[in-house]
């Protein structure tokens, strides 16, 4: 009897972990990029430095990849042999498309650029195409995820003019690189976010421009789905998460009466939990107010699943969805992420930030100490 209970408990834990791990796909690659950028900026934030974060937007970048230029880069930069290059060329070239309007088709037009979207190979080829952008940047730190490019540079508050000069130099280099690669930067959607402990007077800033167009200076921006503000607080991102949860629940409630409970539990796990778990490695150490907001939002999801009235208690029902509280859920997700990072050592830019104790008795991590928490 005891053995049976132990096996049952083990299987329940295994199933719970497998459900948590099922969400660790592309969204964690994206949130890892956010984590790297926020962590770098927070180190400078602790040293009372000002950071200029420049978010660049390329217009239809994936559709502008020139085939002949891509093939040349694969051979020169990545060592593809002639057979591999012919294989890639046969995959890309010879494509045609046409348009249907009011039931009438246009003639076919052959494509000379643009990697196929919705494929596995397309994003990989695009990433390899823009990989040499890192070589042209000299002054700033640069991070790229697909066609989203982030530049950031930090200095003492009194050296803002020097900061802008260095940033403009790198922006000019990127502009020239973009022209050589037949890509177009969109200055309207690109912006610069100053980040510092005290609010920065941007009226005294020299102009920050790319290709002759001035970039807008903002105090809040969404980078890879994560809201960053000048004070580096996560409060605005949590508010955005809460809004998405309530919006999704409003749509789900339209068919709540005719939906079985098992289906509703599945809907919450597939539609609500990804909203909460995105970039949780960045904001998981929350202040009590933000954590309370998440708990209240999850309470609404619980009421939707089990048809609980507004003022009835939901404590005993919440665990039937996740098997734990929201706080424990975030903790488990972080532990899984940390375990994966240590054993796979990917992404490398995050693993290189980890420090291990040199004690022969243990291999514990040395936790970094920040004066400022982004949850504040």
Coordinates of C-alpha atoms in Angstrom, one line a residue:
X1 CA 0.0 0.0 0.0
X2 CA 2.8 2.4 0.9
X3 CA 4.7 1.5 -2.2
X4 CA 1.7 2.2 -4.4
X5 CA 1.2 5.6 -2.7
X6 CA 4.9 6.4 -3.4
X7 CA 4.6 5.4 -7.0
X8 CA 1.5 7.5 -7.4
X9 CA 3.1 10.5 -5.8
X10 CA 6.2 10.1 -8.0
X11 CA 4.1 9.9 -11.2
X12 CA 2.1 13.0 -10.1
X13 CA 5.3 15.0 -9.6
X14 CA 6.7 13.7 -12.9
X15 CA 3.6 14.7 -14.8
X16 CA 3.6 18.2 -13.1
X17 CA 7.2 18.8 -14.1
X18 CA 6.6 17.6 -17.7
X19 CA 3.7 20.1 -18.0
X20 CA 6.0 22.9 -16.8
X21 CA 8.7 21.8 -19.2
X22 CA 6.3 21.6 -22.1
X23 CA 6.3 25.4 -22.3
X24 CA 10.1 25.6 -22.6
X25 CA 10.4 26.1 -26.3
X26 CA 10.9 29.2 -28.4
X27 CA 9.5 31.6 -25.8
X28 CA 12.4 30.8 -23.4
X29 CA 15.0 31.5 -26.1
X30 CA 13.3 34.9 -26.5
X31 CA 13.1 35.5 -22.8
X32 CA 16.8 34.5 -22.4
X33 CA 17.7 37.4 -24.7
X34 CA 15.6 39.8 -22.6
X35 CA 17.2 38.4 -19.4
X36 CA 20.8 39.0 -20.8
X37 CA 20.0 42.6 -21.8
X38 CA 18.2 43.4 -18.5
X39 CA 21.0 41.8 -16.4
X40 CA 23.7 43.8 -18.2
X41 CA 21.8 47.0 -17.8
X42 CA 21.1 46.3 -14.1
X43 CA 24.8 45.9 -13.4
X44 CA 25.4 49.4 -14.7
X45 CA 22.2 50.6 -12.9
X46 CA 23.8 49.5 -9.6
X47 CA 26.9 51.5 -10.4
X48 CA 24.8 54.7 -10.9
X49 CA 25.5 54.8 -14.7
X50 CA 23.2 55.9 -17.4
X51 CA 22.4 53.4 -20.2
X52 CA 21.1 54.2 -23.6
X53 CA 19.1 51.2 -25.0
X54 CA 18.5 51.5 -28.7
X55 CA 15.9 49.2 -30.2
X56 CA 16.2 48.9 -34.0
X57 CA 13.5 47.8 -36.4
X58 CA 14.2 46.5 -39.9
X59 CA 11.4 46.9 -42.4
X60 CA 10.4 43.5 -43.8
X61 CA 13.8 42.1 -43.0
X62 CA 13.0 38.4 -43.6
X63 CA 11.4 39.3 -47.0
X64 CA 14.5 41.3 -48.1
X65 CA 17.2 38.5 -47.8
X66 CA 18.9 38.4 -51.2
X67 CA 19.6 34.8 -52.3
X68 CA 22.9 35.3 -54.0
X69 CA 24.2 37.3 -51.0
X70 CA 23.0 34.7 -48.6
X71 CA 24.7 31.9 -50.5
X72 CA 28.0 33.9 -50.6
X73 CA 27.8 34.4 -46.8
X74 CA 27.2 30.8 -46.1
X75 CA 30.3 29.8 -48.1
X76 CA 32.6 32.6 -46.8
X77 CA 31.5 33.0 -43.2
X78 CA 30.3 29.5 -42.3
X79 CA 32.4 27.2 -44.4
X80 CA 29.6 25.6 -46.4
X81 CA 31.0 23.4 -49.2
X82 CA 29.9 23.6 -52.8
X83 CA 27.4 20.7 -52.4
X84 CA 25.7 22.3 -49.4
X85 CA 25.5 25.6 -51.2
X86 CA 23.9 24.0 -54.2
X87 CA 21.4 22.3 -51.9
X88 CA 20.5 25.6 -50.2
X89 CA 20.3 27.3 -53.6
X90 CA 17.9 24.7 -54.9
X91 CA 15.7 25.2 -51.8
X92 CA 15.5 29.0 -52.2
X93 CA 15.6 29.7 -55.9
X94 CA 12.9 29.0 -58.4
X95 CA 10.1 30.1 -56.2
X96 CA 7.2 32.0 -57.6
X97 CA 4.1 33.6 -56.3
X98 CA 0.8 35.2 -57.5
X99 CA -2.0 37.2 -56.1
X100 CA -5.8 36.4 -56.1
X101 CA -8.2 39.4 -56.1
X102 CA -11.9 38.9 -56.5
X103 CA -11.4 35.4 -57.8
X104 CA -8.9 36.5 -60.5
X105 CA -5.2 35.4 -60.3
X106 CA -2.3 37.6 -61.4
X107 CA 0.6 36.2 -63.4
X108 CA 3.4 34.4 -61.5
X109 CA 6.4 36.5 -60.4
X110 CA 9.7 34.7 -59.6
X111 CA 11.2 35.6 -56.2
X112 CA 14.8 36.8 -55.9
X113 CA 14.8 37.5 -52.2
X114 CA 13.1 36.5 -48.9
X115 CA 13.5 33.3 -46.9
X116 CA 10.4 31.1 -46.6
X117 CA 8.5 32.0 -43.5
X118 CA 6.7 29.4 -41.4
X119 CA 9.6 26.9 -42.0
X120 CA 12.3 25.6 -39.7
X121 CA 15.1 26.5 -42.0
X122 CA 13.9 30.0 -42.8
X123 CA 14.7 31.7 -39.4
X124 CA 18.1 29.8 -39.3
X125 CA 19.1 31.1 -42.7
X126 CA 18.0 34.6 -41.8
X127 CA 20.0 34.5 -38.6
X128 CA 23.1 33.4 -40.5
X129 CA 22.5 36.2 -43.0
X130 CA 22.6 39.0 -40.4
X131 CA 25.3 37.4 -38.3
X132 CA 28.0 39.7 -39.5
X133 CA 26.2 42.7 -38.1
X134 CA 28.1 42.0 -34.8
X135 CA 31.4 42.7 -36.6
X136 CA 30.5 46.3 -37.5
X137 CA 29.6 47.5 -33.9
X138 CA 32.6 48.8 -32.0
X139 CA 31.4 51.0 -29.1
X140 CA 28.1 49.4 -27.9
X141 CA 27.0 46.0 -26.7
X142 CA 24.8 44.4 -29.2
X143 CA 22.2 41.6 -29.0
X144 CA 20.0 40.3 -31.7
X145 CA 17.0 37.9 -31.7
X146 CA 15.8 37.3 -35.3
X147 CA 15.2 40.7 -36.8
X148 CA 15.1 42.5 -33.5
X149 CA 18.4 44.3 -32.8
X150 CA 19.3 46.0 -29.5
X151 CA 22.3 48.3 -28.9
X152 CA 23.1 49.5 -25.4
X153 CA 26.0 51.5 -24.0
X154 CA 26.6 52.9 -20.5
X155 CA 28.6 55.8 -19.0
X156 CA 28.6 58.2 -16.1
X157 CA 25.7 60.6 -16.1
X158 CA 28.0 63.5 -16.8
X159 CA 29.3 61.9 -20.0
X160 CA 26.0 61.8 -21.9
X161 CA 27.3 63.7 -24.9
X162 CA 30.2 61.3 -25.3
X163 CA 27.6 58.5 -24.9
X164 CA 25.5 59.8 -27.7
X165 CA 28.5 60.3 -30.0
X166 CA 29.6 56.7 -29.5
X167 CA 26.1 55.4 -30.1
X168 CA 25.7 57.5 -33.3
X169 CA 29.0 56.1 -34.6
X170 CA 27.7 52.6 -34.3
X171 CA 24.3 53.5 -35.7
X172 CA 26.1 54.9 -38.8
X173 CA 28.0 51.7 -39.2
X174 CA 24.9 49.6 -38.9
X175 CA 23.2 51.9 -41.5
X176 CA 26.0 51.3 -44.0
X177 CA 25.9 47.6 -43.3
X178 CA 22.2 47.6 -43.9
X179 CA 22.6 49.3 -47.3
X180 CA 25.3 46.8 -48.3
X181 CA 22.9 43.9 -47.4
X182 CA 19.9 45.4 -49.1
X183 CA 18.1 45.9 -45.8
X184 CA 16.2 48.9 -44.7
X185 CA 16.0 50.3 -41.1
X186 CA 12.7 51.8 -40.0
X187 CA 13.5 55.0 -37.9
X188 CA 9.9 55.5 -37.1
X189 CA 9.6 52.2 -35.2
X190 CA 13.1 52.4 -33.8
X191 CA 13.7 54.2 -30.5
X192 CA 16.1 55.0 -27.7
X193 CA 15.4 54.3 -24.1
X194 CA 17.5 56.1 -21.4
X195 CA 17.8 54.0 -18.2
X196 CA 19.1 55.5 -14.9
X197 CA 18.2 55.7 -11.2
X198 CA 17.0 59.3 -11.6
X199 CA 14.9 60.6 -14.4
X200 CA 17.0 61.9 -17.2
X201 CA 16.4 65.3 -18.9
X202 CA 16.4 64.3 -22.5
X203 CA 15.8 67.9 -23.7
X204 CA 19.6 68.5 -23.4
X205 CA 20.5 65.3 -25.4
X206 CA 22.3 65.7 -28.7
X207 CA 20.3 64.2 -31.6
X208 CA 20.5 60.4 -32.0
X209 CA 20.0 59.5 -35.6
X210 CA 20.4 56.8 -38.2
X211 CA 20.5 57.4 -41.9
X212 CA 19.8 61.1 -41.4
X213 CA 16.5 60.4 -39.4
X214 CA 16.3 61.2 -35.7
X215 CA 15.3 58.4 -33.4
X216 CA 12.5 59.0 -30.8
X217 CA 13.6 59.0 -27.2
X218 CA 11.0 57.2 -25.0
X219 CA 10.7 56.2 -21.4
X220 CA 8.9 52.9 -21.9
X221 CA 9.4 50.4 -24.7
X222 CA 8.4 46.8 -25.4
X223 CA 11.5 44.7 -26.2
X224 CA 10.8 41.1 -27.4
X225 CA 7.5 41.2 -25.6
X226 CA 8.9 42.5 -22.3
X227 CA 8.0 46.0 -21.2
X228 CA 11.1 48.0 -20.1
X229 CA 10.9 51.4 -18.5
X230 CA 13.5 53.9 -17.6
X231 CA 13.5 53.0 -13.9
X232 CA 13.9 49.3 -14.8
X233 CA 10.9 48.4 -12.8
X234 CA 8.8 45.4 -13.8
X235 CA 5.5 46.9 -12.7
X236 CA 4.5 47.9 -16.2
X237 CA 5.2 44.5 -17.6
X238 CA 3.1 42.9 -14.8
X239 CA 0.2 45.2 -15.6
X240 CA 0.5 44.2 -19.3
X241 CA 0.4 40.5 -18.3
X242 CA -2.7 41.1 -16.2
X243 CA -4.5 42.9 -19.0
X244 CA -3.8 40.0 -21.4
X245 CA -5.1 37.5 -18.9
X246 CA -8.4 39.4 -18.3
X247 CA -8.8 39.9 -22.1
X248 CA -8.3 36.2 -22.8
X249 CA -10.7 35.2 -20.0
X250 CA -13.4 37.5 -21.3
X251 CA -13.3 35.7 -24.6
X252 CA -13.3 32.3 -22.9
X253 CA -16.3 33.1 -20.7
X254 CA -18.5 33.4 -23.8
X255 CA -18.6 29.6 -24.1
X256 CA -17.9 28.7 -20.4
X257 CA -21.3 27.1 -19.7
X258 CA -21.0 24.6 -22.6
X259 CA -17.4 23.8 -22.1
X260 CA -16.4 20.7 -19.9
X261 CA -14.2 21.4 -16.9
X262 CA -11.3 19.3 -18.3
X263 CA -11.4 21.3 -21.4
X264 CA -11.4 24.6 -19.5
X265 CA -8.4 23.4 -17.4
X266 CA -6.6 22.6 -20.7
X267 CA -7.5 26.1 -22.1
X268 CA -6.1 27.8 -19.0
X269 CA -2.8 25.9 -19.2
X270 CA -2.5 26.6 -23.0
X271 CA -3.7 30.2 -23.1
X272 CA -3.3 31.7 -19.7
X273 CA -0.2 30.2 -18.3
X274 CA 2.1 31.1 -21.3
X275 CA 1.2 34.7 -20.6
X276 CA 2.3 34.4 -17.0
X277 CA 5.4 32.3 -17.7
X278 CA 6.8 34.4 -20.5
X279 CA 10.0 36.0 -19.3
X280 CA 9.4 34.9 -15.7
X281 CA 13.1 34.5 -15.3
X282 CA 13.3 38.2 -15.5
X283 CA 10.5 39.2 -13.2
X284 CA 10.0 36.2 -10.9
X285 CA 11.4 37.9 -7.8
X286 CA 8.3 40.0 -7.4
X287 CA 7.2 42.5 -4.8
X288 CA 4.1 41.6 -2.8
X289 CA 1.9 44.0 -4.8
X290 CA 2.8 42.5 -8.2
X291 CA 2.5 39.0 -6.9
X292 CA -0.9 39.7 -5.4
X293 CA -2.0 41.0 -8.9
X294 CA -1.0 37.7 -10.5
X295 CA -2.7 35.7 -7.8
X296 CA -5.9 37.7 -8.2
X297 CA -5.8 37.2 -12.0
X298 CA -5.3 33.5 -11.6
X299 CA -8.2 33.4 -9.1
X300 CA -10.4 34.7 -12.0
X301 CA -9.1 31.9 -14.2
X302 CA -10.0 29.4 -11.4
X303 CA -13.5 30.8 -11.1
X304 CA -13.9 30.4 -14.9
X305 CA -12.8 26.7 -14.8
X306 CA -15.0 25.6 -11.8
X307 CA -17.9 28.1 -12.2
X308 CA -17.2 29.6 -8.8
X309 CA -19.1 32.7 -7.8
X310 CA -17.3 36.1 -7.4
X311 CA -17.0 36.2 -3.6
X312 CA -16.5 32.5 -2.9
X313 CA -13.1 31.2 -1.8
X314 CA -10.9 29.6 -4.4
X315 CA -7.9 28.4 -2.4
X316 CA -9.0 24.7 -2.5
X317 CA -9.6 24.9 -6.2
X318 CA -6.5 26.6 -7.4
X319 CA -4.2 23.6 -6.8
X320 CA -6.4 21.5 -9.0
X321 CA -5.2 23.4 -12.1
X322 CA -1.4 23.6 -11.5
X323 CA -0.9 21.5 -8.4
X324 CA 0.7 24.4 -6.7
X325 CA 0.4 28.2 -6.1
X326 CA 1.5 30.8 -8.7
X327 CA 4.5 31.6 -6.5
X328 CA 5.6 28.0 -6.5
X329 CA 4.9 27.7 -10.2
X330 CA 7.3 30.6 -10.9
X331 CA 9.9 29.0 -8.6
X332 CA 9.7 25.6 -10.3
X333 CA 10.0 27.2 -13.7
X334 CA 13.1 29.0 -12.6
X335 CA 14.6 25.9 -11.2
X336 CA 14.0 24.0 -14.5
X337 CA 15.5 26.9 -16.4
X338 CA 18.5 26.9 -14.2
X339 CA 19.0 23.2 -14.4
X340 CA 18.7 23.3 -18.2
X341 CA 21.2 26.2 -18.3
X342 CA 23.8 24.4 -16.2
X343 CA 23.6 21.1 -18.0
X344 CA 23.3 22.3 -21.6
X345 CA 25.4 25.5 -21.1
X346 CA 23.1 27.2 -23.6
X347 CA 22.5 30.0 -24.2
X348 CA 26.2 30.5 -23.7
X349 CA 25.9 34.2 -23.0
X350 CA 23.9 33.4 -19.9
X351 CA 26.0 30.4 -18.8
X352 CA 29.1 32.6 -18.9
X353 CA 27.5 34.9 -16.3
X354 CA 27.2 32.0 -13.8
X355 CA 29.8 31.7 -11.0
X356 CA 30.4 28.5 -9.1
X357 CA 32.0 28.1 -5.7
X358 CA 35.4 26.4 -5.7
X359 CA 34.8 24.4 -2.6
X360 CA 35.6 20.7 -2.9
X361 CA 32.5 19.9 -0.9
X362 CA 30.0 21.5 -3.1
X363 CA 29.4 23.1 -6.5
X364 CA 27.0 25.7 -5.3
X365 CA 26.2 28.8 -7.4
X366 CA 27.5 32.1 -6.1
X367 CA 24.4 34.3 -6.2
X368 CA 25.0 37.9 -7.6
X369 CA 24.1 40.7 -5.3
X370 CA 22.2 43.7 -6.7
X371 CA 21.5 46.8 -4.8
X372 CA 18.4 47.3 -6.9
X373 CA 15.8 44.7 -7.8
X374 CA 13.9 45.1 -11.0
X375 CA 10.7 44.1 -9.1
X376 CA 10.8 47.4 -7.2

